[in-house]
PDB file of C-alpha atoms and ligand atoms in Angstrom:
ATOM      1  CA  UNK A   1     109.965  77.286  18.314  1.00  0.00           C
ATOM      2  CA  UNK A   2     113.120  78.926  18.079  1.00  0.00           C
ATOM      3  CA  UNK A   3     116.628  76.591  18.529  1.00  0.00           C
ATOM      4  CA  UNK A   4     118.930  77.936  20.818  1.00  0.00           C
ATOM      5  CA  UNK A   5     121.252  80.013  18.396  1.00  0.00           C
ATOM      6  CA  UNK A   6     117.975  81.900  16.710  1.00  0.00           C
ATOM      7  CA  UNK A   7     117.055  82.787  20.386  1.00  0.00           C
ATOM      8  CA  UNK A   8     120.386  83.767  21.638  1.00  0.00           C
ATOM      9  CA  UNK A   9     120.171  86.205  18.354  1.00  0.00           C
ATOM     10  CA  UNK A  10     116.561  86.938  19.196  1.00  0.00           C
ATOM     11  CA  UNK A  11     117.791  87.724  23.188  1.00  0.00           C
ATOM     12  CA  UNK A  12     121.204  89.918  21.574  1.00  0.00           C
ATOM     13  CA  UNK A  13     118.768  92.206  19.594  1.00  0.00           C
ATOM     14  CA  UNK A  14     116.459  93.090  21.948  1.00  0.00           C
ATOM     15  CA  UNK A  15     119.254  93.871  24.479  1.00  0.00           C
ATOM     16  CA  UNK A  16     121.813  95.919  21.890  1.00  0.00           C
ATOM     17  CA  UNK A  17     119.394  97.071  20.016  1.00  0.00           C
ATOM     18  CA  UNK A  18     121.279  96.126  17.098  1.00  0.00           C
ATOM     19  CA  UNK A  19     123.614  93.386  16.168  1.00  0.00           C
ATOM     20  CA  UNK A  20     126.798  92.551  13.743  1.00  0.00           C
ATOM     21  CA  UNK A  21     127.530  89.524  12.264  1.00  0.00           C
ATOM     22  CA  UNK A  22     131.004  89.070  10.560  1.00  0.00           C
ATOM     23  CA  UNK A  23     131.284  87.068   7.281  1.00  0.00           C
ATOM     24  CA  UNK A  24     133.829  84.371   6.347  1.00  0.00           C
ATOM     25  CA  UNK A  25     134.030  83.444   3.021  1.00  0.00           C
ATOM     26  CA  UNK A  26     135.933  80.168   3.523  1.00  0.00           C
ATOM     27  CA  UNK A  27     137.891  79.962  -0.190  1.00  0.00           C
ATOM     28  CA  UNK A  28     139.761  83.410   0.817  1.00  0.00           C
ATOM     29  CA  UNK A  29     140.853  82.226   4.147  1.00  0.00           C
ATOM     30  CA  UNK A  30     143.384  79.503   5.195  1.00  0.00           C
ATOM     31  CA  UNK A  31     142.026  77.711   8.998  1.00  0.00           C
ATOM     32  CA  UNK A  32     144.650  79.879  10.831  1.00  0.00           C
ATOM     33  CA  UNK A  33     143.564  83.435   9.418  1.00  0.00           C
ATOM     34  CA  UNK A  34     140.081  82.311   9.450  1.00  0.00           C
ATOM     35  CA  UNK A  35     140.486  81.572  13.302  1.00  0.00           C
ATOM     36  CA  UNK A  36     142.780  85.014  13.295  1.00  0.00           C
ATOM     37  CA  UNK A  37     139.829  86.809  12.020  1.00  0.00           C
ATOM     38  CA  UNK A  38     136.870  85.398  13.908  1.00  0.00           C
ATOM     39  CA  UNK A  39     138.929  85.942  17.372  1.00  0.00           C
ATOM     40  CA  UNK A  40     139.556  89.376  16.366  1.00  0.00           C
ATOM     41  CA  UNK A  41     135.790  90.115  15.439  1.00  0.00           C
ATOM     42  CA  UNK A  42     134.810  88.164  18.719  1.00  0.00           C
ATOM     43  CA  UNK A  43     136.818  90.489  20.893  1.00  0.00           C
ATOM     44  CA  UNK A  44     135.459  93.349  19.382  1.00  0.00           C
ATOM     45  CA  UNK A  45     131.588  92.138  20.181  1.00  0.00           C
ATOM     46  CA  UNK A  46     130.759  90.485  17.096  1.00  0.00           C
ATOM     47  CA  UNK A  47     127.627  88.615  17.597  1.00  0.00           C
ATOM     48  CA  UNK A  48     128.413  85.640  15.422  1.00  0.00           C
ATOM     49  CA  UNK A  49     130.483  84.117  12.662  1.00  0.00           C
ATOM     50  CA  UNK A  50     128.849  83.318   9.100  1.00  0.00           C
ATOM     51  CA  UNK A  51     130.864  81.163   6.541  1.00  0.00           C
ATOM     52  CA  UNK A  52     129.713  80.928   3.145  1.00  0.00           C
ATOM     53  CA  UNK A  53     130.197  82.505  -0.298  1.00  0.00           C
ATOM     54  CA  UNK A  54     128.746  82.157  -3.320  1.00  0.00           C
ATOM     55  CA  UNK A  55     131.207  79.508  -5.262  1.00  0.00           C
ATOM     56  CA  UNK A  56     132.609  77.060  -2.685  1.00  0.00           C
ATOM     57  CA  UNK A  57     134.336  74.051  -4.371  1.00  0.00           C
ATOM     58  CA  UNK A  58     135.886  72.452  -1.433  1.00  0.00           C
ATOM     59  CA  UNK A  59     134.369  70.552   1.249  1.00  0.00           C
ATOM     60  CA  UNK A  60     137.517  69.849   2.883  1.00  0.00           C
ATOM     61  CA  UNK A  61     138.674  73.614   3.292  1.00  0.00           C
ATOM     62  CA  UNK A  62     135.277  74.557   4.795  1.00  0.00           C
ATOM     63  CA  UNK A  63     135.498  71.977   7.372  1.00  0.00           C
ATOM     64  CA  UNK A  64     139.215  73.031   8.260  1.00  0.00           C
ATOM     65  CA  UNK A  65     138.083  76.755   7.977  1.00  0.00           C
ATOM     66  CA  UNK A  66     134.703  75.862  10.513  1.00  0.00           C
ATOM     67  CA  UNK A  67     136.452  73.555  12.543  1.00  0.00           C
ATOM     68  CA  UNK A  68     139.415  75.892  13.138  1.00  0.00           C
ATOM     69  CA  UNK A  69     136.672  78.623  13.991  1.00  0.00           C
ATOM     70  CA  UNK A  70     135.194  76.784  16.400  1.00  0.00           C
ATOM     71  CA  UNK A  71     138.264  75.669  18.415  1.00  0.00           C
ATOM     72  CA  UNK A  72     139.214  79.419  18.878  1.00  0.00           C
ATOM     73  CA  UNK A  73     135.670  81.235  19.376  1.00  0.00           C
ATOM     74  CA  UNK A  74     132.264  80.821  21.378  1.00  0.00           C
ATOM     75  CA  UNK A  75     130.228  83.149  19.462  1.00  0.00           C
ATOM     76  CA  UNK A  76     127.662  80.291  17.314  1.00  0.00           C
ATOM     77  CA  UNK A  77     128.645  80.224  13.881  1.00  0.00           C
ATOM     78  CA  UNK A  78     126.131  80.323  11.582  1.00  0.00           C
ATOM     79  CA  UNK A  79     126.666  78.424   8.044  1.00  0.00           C
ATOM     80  CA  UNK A  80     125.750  81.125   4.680  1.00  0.00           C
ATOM     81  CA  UNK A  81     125.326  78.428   1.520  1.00  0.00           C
ATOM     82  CA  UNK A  82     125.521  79.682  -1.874  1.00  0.00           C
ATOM     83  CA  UNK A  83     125.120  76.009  -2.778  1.00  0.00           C
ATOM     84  CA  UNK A  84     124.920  72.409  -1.594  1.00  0.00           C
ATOM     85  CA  UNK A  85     128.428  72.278  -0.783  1.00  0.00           C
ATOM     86  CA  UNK A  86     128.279  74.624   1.975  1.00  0.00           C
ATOM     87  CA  UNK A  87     127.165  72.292   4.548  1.00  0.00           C
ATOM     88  CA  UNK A  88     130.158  71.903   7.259  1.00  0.00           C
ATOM     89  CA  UNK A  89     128.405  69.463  10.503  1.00  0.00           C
ATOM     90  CA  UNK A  90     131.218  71.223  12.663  1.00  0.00           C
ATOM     91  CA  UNK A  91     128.927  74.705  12.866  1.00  0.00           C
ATOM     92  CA  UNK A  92     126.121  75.293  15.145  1.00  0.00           C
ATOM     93  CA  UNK A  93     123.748  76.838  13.211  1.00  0.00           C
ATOM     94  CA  UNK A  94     122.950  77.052   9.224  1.00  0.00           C
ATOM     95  CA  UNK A  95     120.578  80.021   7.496  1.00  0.00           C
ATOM     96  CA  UNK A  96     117.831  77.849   5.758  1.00  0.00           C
ATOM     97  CA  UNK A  97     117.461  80.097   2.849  1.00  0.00           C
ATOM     98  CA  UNK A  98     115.502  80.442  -0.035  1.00  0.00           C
ATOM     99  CA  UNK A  99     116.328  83.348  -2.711  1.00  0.00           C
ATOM    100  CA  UNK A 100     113.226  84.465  -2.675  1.00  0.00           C
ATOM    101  CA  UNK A 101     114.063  86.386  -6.446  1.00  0.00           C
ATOM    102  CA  UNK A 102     116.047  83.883  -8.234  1.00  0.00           C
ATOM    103  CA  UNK A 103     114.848  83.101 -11.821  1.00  0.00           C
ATOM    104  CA  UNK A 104     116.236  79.537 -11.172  1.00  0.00           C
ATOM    105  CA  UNK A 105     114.313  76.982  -8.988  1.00  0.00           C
ATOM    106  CA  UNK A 106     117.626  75.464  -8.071  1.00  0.00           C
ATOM    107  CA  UNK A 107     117.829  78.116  -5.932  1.00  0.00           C
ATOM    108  CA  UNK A 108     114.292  78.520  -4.273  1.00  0.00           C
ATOM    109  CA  UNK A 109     114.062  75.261  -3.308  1.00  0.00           C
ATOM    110  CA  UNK A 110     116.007  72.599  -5.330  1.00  0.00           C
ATOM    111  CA  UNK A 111     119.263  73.012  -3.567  1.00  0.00           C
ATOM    112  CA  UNK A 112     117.409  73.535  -0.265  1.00  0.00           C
ATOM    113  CA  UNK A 113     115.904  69.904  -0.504  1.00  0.00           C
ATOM    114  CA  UNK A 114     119.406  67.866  -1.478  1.00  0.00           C
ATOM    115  CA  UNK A 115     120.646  69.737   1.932  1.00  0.00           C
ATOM    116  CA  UNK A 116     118.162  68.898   4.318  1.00  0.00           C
ATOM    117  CA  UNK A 117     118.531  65.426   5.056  1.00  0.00           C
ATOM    118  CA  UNK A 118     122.209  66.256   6.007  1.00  0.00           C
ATOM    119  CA  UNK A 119     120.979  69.186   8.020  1.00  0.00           C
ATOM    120  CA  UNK A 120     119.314  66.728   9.920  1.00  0.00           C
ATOM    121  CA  UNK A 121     121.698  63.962   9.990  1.00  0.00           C
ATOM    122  CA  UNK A 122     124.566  66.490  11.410  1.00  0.00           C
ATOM    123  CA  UNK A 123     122.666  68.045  13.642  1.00  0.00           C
ATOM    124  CA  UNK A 124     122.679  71.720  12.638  1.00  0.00           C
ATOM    125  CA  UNK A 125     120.623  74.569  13.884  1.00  0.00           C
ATOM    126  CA  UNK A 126     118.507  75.509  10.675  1.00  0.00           C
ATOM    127  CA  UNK A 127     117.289  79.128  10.911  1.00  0.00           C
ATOM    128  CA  UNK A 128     114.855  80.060   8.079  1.00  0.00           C
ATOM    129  CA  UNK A 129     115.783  82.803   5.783  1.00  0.00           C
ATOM    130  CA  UNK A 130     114.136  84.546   2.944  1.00  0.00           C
ATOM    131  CA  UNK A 131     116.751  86.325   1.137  1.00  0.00           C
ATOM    132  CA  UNK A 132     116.448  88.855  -1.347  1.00  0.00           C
ATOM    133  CA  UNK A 133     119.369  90.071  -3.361  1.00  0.00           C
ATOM    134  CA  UNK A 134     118.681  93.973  -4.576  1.00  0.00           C
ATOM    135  CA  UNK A 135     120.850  96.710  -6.443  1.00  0.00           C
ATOM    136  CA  UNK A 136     124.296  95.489  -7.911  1.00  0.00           C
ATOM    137  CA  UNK A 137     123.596  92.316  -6.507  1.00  0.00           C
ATOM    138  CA  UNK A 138     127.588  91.317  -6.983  1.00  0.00           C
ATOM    139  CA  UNK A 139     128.341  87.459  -7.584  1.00  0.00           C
ATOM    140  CA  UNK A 140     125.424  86.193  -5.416  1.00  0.00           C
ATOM    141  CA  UNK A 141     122.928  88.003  -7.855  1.00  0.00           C
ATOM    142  CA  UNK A 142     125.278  86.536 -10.968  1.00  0.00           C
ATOM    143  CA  UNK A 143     125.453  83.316  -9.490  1.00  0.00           C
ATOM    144  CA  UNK A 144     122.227  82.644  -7.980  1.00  0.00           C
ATOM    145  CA  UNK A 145     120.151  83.925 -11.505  1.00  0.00           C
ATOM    146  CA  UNK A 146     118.702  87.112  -9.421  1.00  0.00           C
ATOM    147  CA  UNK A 147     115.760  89.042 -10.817  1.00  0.00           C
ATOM    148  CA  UNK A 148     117.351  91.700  -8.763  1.00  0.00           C
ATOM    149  CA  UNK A 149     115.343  94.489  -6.783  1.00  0.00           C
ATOM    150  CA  UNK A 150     116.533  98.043  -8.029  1.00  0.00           C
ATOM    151  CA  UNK A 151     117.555 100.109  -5.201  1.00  0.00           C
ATOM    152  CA  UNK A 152     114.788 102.867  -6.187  1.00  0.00           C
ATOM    153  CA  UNK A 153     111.835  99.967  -6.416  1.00  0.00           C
ATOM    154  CA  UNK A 154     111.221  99.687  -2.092  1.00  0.00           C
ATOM    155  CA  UNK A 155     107.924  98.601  -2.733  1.00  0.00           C
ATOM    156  CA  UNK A 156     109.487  95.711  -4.575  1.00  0.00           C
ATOM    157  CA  UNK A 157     111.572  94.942  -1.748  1.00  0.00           C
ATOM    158  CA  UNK A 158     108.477  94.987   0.936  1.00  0.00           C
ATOM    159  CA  UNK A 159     106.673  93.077  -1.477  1.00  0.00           C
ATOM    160  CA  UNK A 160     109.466  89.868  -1.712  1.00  0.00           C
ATOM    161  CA  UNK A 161     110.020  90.256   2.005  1.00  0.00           C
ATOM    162  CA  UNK A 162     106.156  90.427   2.891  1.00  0.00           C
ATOM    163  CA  UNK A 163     106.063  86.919   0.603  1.00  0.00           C
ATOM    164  CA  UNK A 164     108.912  85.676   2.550  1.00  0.00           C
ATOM    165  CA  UNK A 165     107.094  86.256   6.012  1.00  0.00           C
ATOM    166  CA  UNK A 166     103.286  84.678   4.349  1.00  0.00           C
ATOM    167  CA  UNK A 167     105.447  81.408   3.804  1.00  0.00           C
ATOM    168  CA  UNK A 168     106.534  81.439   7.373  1.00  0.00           C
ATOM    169  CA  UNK A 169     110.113  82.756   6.949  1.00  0.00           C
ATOM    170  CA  UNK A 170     111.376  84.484  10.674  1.00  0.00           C
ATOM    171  CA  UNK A 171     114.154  86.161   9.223  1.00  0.00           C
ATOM    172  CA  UNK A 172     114.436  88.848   5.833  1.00  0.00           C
ATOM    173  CA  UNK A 173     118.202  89.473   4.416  1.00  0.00           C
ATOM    174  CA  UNK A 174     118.499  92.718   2.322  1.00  0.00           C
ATOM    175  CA  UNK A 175     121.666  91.677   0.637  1.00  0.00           C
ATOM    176  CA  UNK A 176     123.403  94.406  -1.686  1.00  0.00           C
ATOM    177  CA  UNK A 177     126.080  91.723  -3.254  1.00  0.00           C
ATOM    178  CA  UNK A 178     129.520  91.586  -1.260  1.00  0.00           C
ATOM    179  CA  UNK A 179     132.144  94.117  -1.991  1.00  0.00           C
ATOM    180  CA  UNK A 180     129.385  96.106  -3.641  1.00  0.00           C
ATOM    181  CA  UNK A 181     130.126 100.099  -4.378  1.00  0.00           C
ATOM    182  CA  UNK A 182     126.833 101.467  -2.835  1.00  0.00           C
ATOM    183  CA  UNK A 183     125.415  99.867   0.522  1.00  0.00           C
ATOM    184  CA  UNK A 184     121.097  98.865  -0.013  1.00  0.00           C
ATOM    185  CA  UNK A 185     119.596 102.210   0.803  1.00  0.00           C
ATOM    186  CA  UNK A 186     118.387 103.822   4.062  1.00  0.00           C
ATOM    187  CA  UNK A 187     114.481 104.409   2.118  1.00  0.00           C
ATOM    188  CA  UNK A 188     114.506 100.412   1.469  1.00  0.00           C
ATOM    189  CA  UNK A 189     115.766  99.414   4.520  1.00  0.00           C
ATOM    190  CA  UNK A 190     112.959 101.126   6.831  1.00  0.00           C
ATOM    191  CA  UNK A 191     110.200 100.518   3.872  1.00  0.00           C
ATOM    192  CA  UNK A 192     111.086  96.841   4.520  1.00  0.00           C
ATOM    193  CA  UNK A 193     110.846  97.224   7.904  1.00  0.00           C
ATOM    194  CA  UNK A 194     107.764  99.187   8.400  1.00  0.00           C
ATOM    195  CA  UNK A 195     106.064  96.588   6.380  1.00  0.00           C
ATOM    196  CA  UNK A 196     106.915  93.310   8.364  1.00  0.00           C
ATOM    197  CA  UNK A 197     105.839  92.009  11.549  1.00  0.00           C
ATOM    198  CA  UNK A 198     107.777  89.435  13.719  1.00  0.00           C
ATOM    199  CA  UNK A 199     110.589  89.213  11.213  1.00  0.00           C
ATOM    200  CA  UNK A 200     114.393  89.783  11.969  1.00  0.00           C
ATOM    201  CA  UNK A 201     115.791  92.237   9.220  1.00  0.00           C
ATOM    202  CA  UNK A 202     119.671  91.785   8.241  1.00  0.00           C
ATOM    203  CA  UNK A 203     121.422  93.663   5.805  1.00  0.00           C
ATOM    204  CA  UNK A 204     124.886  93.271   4.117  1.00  0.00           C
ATOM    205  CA  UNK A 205     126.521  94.418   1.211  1.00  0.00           C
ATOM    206  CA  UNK A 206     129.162  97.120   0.444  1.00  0.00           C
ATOM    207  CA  UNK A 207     129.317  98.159   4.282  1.00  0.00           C
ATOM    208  CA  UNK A 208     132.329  99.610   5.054  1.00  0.00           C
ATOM    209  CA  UNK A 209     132.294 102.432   7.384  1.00  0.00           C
ATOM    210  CA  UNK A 210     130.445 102.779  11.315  1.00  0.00           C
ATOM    211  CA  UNK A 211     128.761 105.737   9.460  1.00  0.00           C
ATOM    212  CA  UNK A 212     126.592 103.025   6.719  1.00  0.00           C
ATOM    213  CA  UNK A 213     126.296 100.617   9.316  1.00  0.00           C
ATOM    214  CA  UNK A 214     124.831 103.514  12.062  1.00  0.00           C
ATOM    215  CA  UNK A 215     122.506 104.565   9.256  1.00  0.00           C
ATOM    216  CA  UNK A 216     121.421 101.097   8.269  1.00  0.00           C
ATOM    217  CA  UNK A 217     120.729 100.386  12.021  1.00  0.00           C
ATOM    218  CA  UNK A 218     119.010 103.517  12.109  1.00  0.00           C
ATOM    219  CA  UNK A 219     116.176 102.876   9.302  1.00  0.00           C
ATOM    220  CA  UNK A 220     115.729  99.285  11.335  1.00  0.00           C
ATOM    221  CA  UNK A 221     118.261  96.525  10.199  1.00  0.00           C
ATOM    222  CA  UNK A 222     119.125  94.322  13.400  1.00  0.00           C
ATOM    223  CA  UNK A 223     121.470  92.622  11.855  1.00  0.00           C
ATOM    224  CA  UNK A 224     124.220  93.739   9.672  1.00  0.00           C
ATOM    225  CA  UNK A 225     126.430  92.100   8.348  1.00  0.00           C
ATOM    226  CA  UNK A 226     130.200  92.793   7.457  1.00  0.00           C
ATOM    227  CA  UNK A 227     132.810  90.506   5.177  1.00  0.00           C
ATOM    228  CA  UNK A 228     134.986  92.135   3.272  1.00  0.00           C
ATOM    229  CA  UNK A 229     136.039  95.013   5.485  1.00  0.00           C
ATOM    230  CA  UNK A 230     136.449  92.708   8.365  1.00  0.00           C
ATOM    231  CA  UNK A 231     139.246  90.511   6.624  1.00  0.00           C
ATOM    232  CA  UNK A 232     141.262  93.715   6.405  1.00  0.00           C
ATOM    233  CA  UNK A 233     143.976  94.817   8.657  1.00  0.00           C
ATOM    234  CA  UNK A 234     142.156  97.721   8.571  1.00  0.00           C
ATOM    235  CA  UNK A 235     138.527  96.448   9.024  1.00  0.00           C
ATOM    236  CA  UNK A 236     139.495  94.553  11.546  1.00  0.00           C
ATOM    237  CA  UNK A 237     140.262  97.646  13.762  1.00  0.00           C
ATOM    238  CA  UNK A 238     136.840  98.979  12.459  1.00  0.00           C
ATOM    239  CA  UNK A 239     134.584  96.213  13.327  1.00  0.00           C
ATOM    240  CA  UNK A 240     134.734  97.446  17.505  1.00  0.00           C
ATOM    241  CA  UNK A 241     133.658 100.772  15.300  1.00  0.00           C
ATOM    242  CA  UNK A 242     130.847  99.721  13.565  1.00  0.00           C
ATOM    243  CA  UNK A 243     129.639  97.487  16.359  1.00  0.00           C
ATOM    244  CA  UNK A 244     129.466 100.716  19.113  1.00  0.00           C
ATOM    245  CA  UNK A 245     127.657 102.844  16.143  1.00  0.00           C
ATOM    246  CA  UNK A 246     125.129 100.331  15.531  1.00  0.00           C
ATOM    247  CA  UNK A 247     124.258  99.842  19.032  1.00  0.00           C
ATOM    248  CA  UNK A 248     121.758 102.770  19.108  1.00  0.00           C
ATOM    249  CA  UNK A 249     118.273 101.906  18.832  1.00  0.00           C
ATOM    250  CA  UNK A 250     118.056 101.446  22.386  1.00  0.00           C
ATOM    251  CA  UNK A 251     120.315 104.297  23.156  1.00  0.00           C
ATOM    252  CA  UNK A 252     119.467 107.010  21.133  1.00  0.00           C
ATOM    253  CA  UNK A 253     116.366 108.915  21.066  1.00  0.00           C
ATOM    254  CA  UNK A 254     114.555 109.152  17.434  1.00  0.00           C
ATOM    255  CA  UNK A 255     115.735 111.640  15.328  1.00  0.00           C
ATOM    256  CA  UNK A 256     113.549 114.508  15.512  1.00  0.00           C
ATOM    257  CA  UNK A 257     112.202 116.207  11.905  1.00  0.00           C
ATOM    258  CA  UNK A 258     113.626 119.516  11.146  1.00  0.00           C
ATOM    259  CA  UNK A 259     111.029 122.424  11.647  1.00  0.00           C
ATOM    260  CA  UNK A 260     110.441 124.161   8.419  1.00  0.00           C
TER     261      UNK A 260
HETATM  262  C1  LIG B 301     127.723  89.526   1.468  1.00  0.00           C
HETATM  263  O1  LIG B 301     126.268  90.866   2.710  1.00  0.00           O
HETATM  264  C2  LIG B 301     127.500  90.234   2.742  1.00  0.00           C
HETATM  265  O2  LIG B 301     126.935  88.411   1.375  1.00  0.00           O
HETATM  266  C3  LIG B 301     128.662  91.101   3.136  1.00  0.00           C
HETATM  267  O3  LIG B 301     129.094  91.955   2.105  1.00  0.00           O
HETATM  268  O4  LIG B 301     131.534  91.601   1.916  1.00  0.00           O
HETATM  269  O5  LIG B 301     130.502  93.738   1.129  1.00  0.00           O
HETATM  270  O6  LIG B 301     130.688  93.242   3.551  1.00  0.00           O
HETATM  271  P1  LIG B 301     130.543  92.672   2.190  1.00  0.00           P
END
């Protein structure tokens, strides 16, 4: 049974088509820009706030950062652990998520059980991710001991994400490594895609332009996410941008093939 933030996600895909997310990563903000952001991103459709990043040291600041958030938006925002300290019980809603291609248990499952009895305890919305980090990779992949996916190995990707669904996962994250150079590619996205059935495909990662985030809607992400470009002046003017290009499943006819 979905909670109510995974269905109001479930209910915002099927009507858009496709949805954007806008990442927070709580040591770069202070509470007031972190609000600044969020209400900036909210009036420009964003579907939801995440708050994570891969090396949070302080509790304190994530709670400020969260409960600031929350006092200026109503979009749910969804808590994005790299670690056990990214547990805030002022969000709504936290991805439950394993990296599915981590050489380090820690981070399959170890970190996942010290969190859950707090989960419970505060009440949050846990959403079950499998999340694969491919390409580059960036920090996460550094931090989190990735075996990462090479961006020309799709079949490696369907094969972590089709593991992810058999163990009951409802939701696959593609995730190229923030601030990467090169977005995860078009031919993995829709491999990915193609291969699973009732699972909710984000992608994130190096996204900086409505042009990537069209084309990643395109090949069948419904969620993409956006962090770095959405922090700047100048991303902030682009998220309304990259939210009307990847509202076009629904719109837009497929793409016919080109007659030879
Ligand atoms: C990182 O996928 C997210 O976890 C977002 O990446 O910061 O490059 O947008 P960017």
């Amino acid at each position: 049974m979905a909670g109510p933030v995974e269905q109001y996600l479930l209910d915002k895909i099927k009507a858009d088509g496709s949805i954007h997310m806008t990442l927070i990563d709580p040591e770069k903000v202070t509470p007031e820009s972190a609000a600044q952001v969020a209400e900036a991103s909210a009036k420009n459709g964003t579907a939801a706030i995440m708050i994570g990043g891969s090396t949070v040291d302080s509790q304190k600041q994530l709670d400020e950062v969260v409960a600031a958030i929350k006092a200026t938006v109503k979009v749910p925002i969804i808590l994005f652990p790299g670690n056990v300290t990214g547990i805030s019980s002022h969000a709504d809603a936290i991805w439950f998520m394993s990296m599915l291609n981590s050489a380090d248990p820690y981070f399959i499952m170890g970190a996942q059980i010290l969190c859950a009895p707090y989960i419970k305890k505060f009440g949050i919305e846990p959403i079950s991710m499998g999340y694969i980090v491919v390409g580059d990779g960036g920090t996460v992949g550094k931090v989190g001991k990735a075996i990462k996916v090479p961006y020309d190995k799709p079949e490696l990707a369907v094969a972590h994400a089709l593991a992810g669904q058999y163990l009951g996962m409802r939701f696959i994250y593609l995730e190229g490594g923030s601030g990467v150079q090169v977005p995860v590619p078009t031919e993995m996205i829709s491999a990915v895609k193609q291969a699973v059935t009732n699972v909710t495909l984000i992608v994130g990662g190096g996204i900086k332009t409505p042009e990537q985030a069209q084309a990643a809607a395109e090949a069948g992400a419904d969620i993409i996410v956006t962090g770095n470009i959405t922090e700047s002046l100048e991303g902030k003017k682009r998220v309304s941008q990259i939210i009307a290009a990847i509202k076009i499943k629904i719109t837009r006819k497929p793409r016919r093939k080109k007659a030879k």
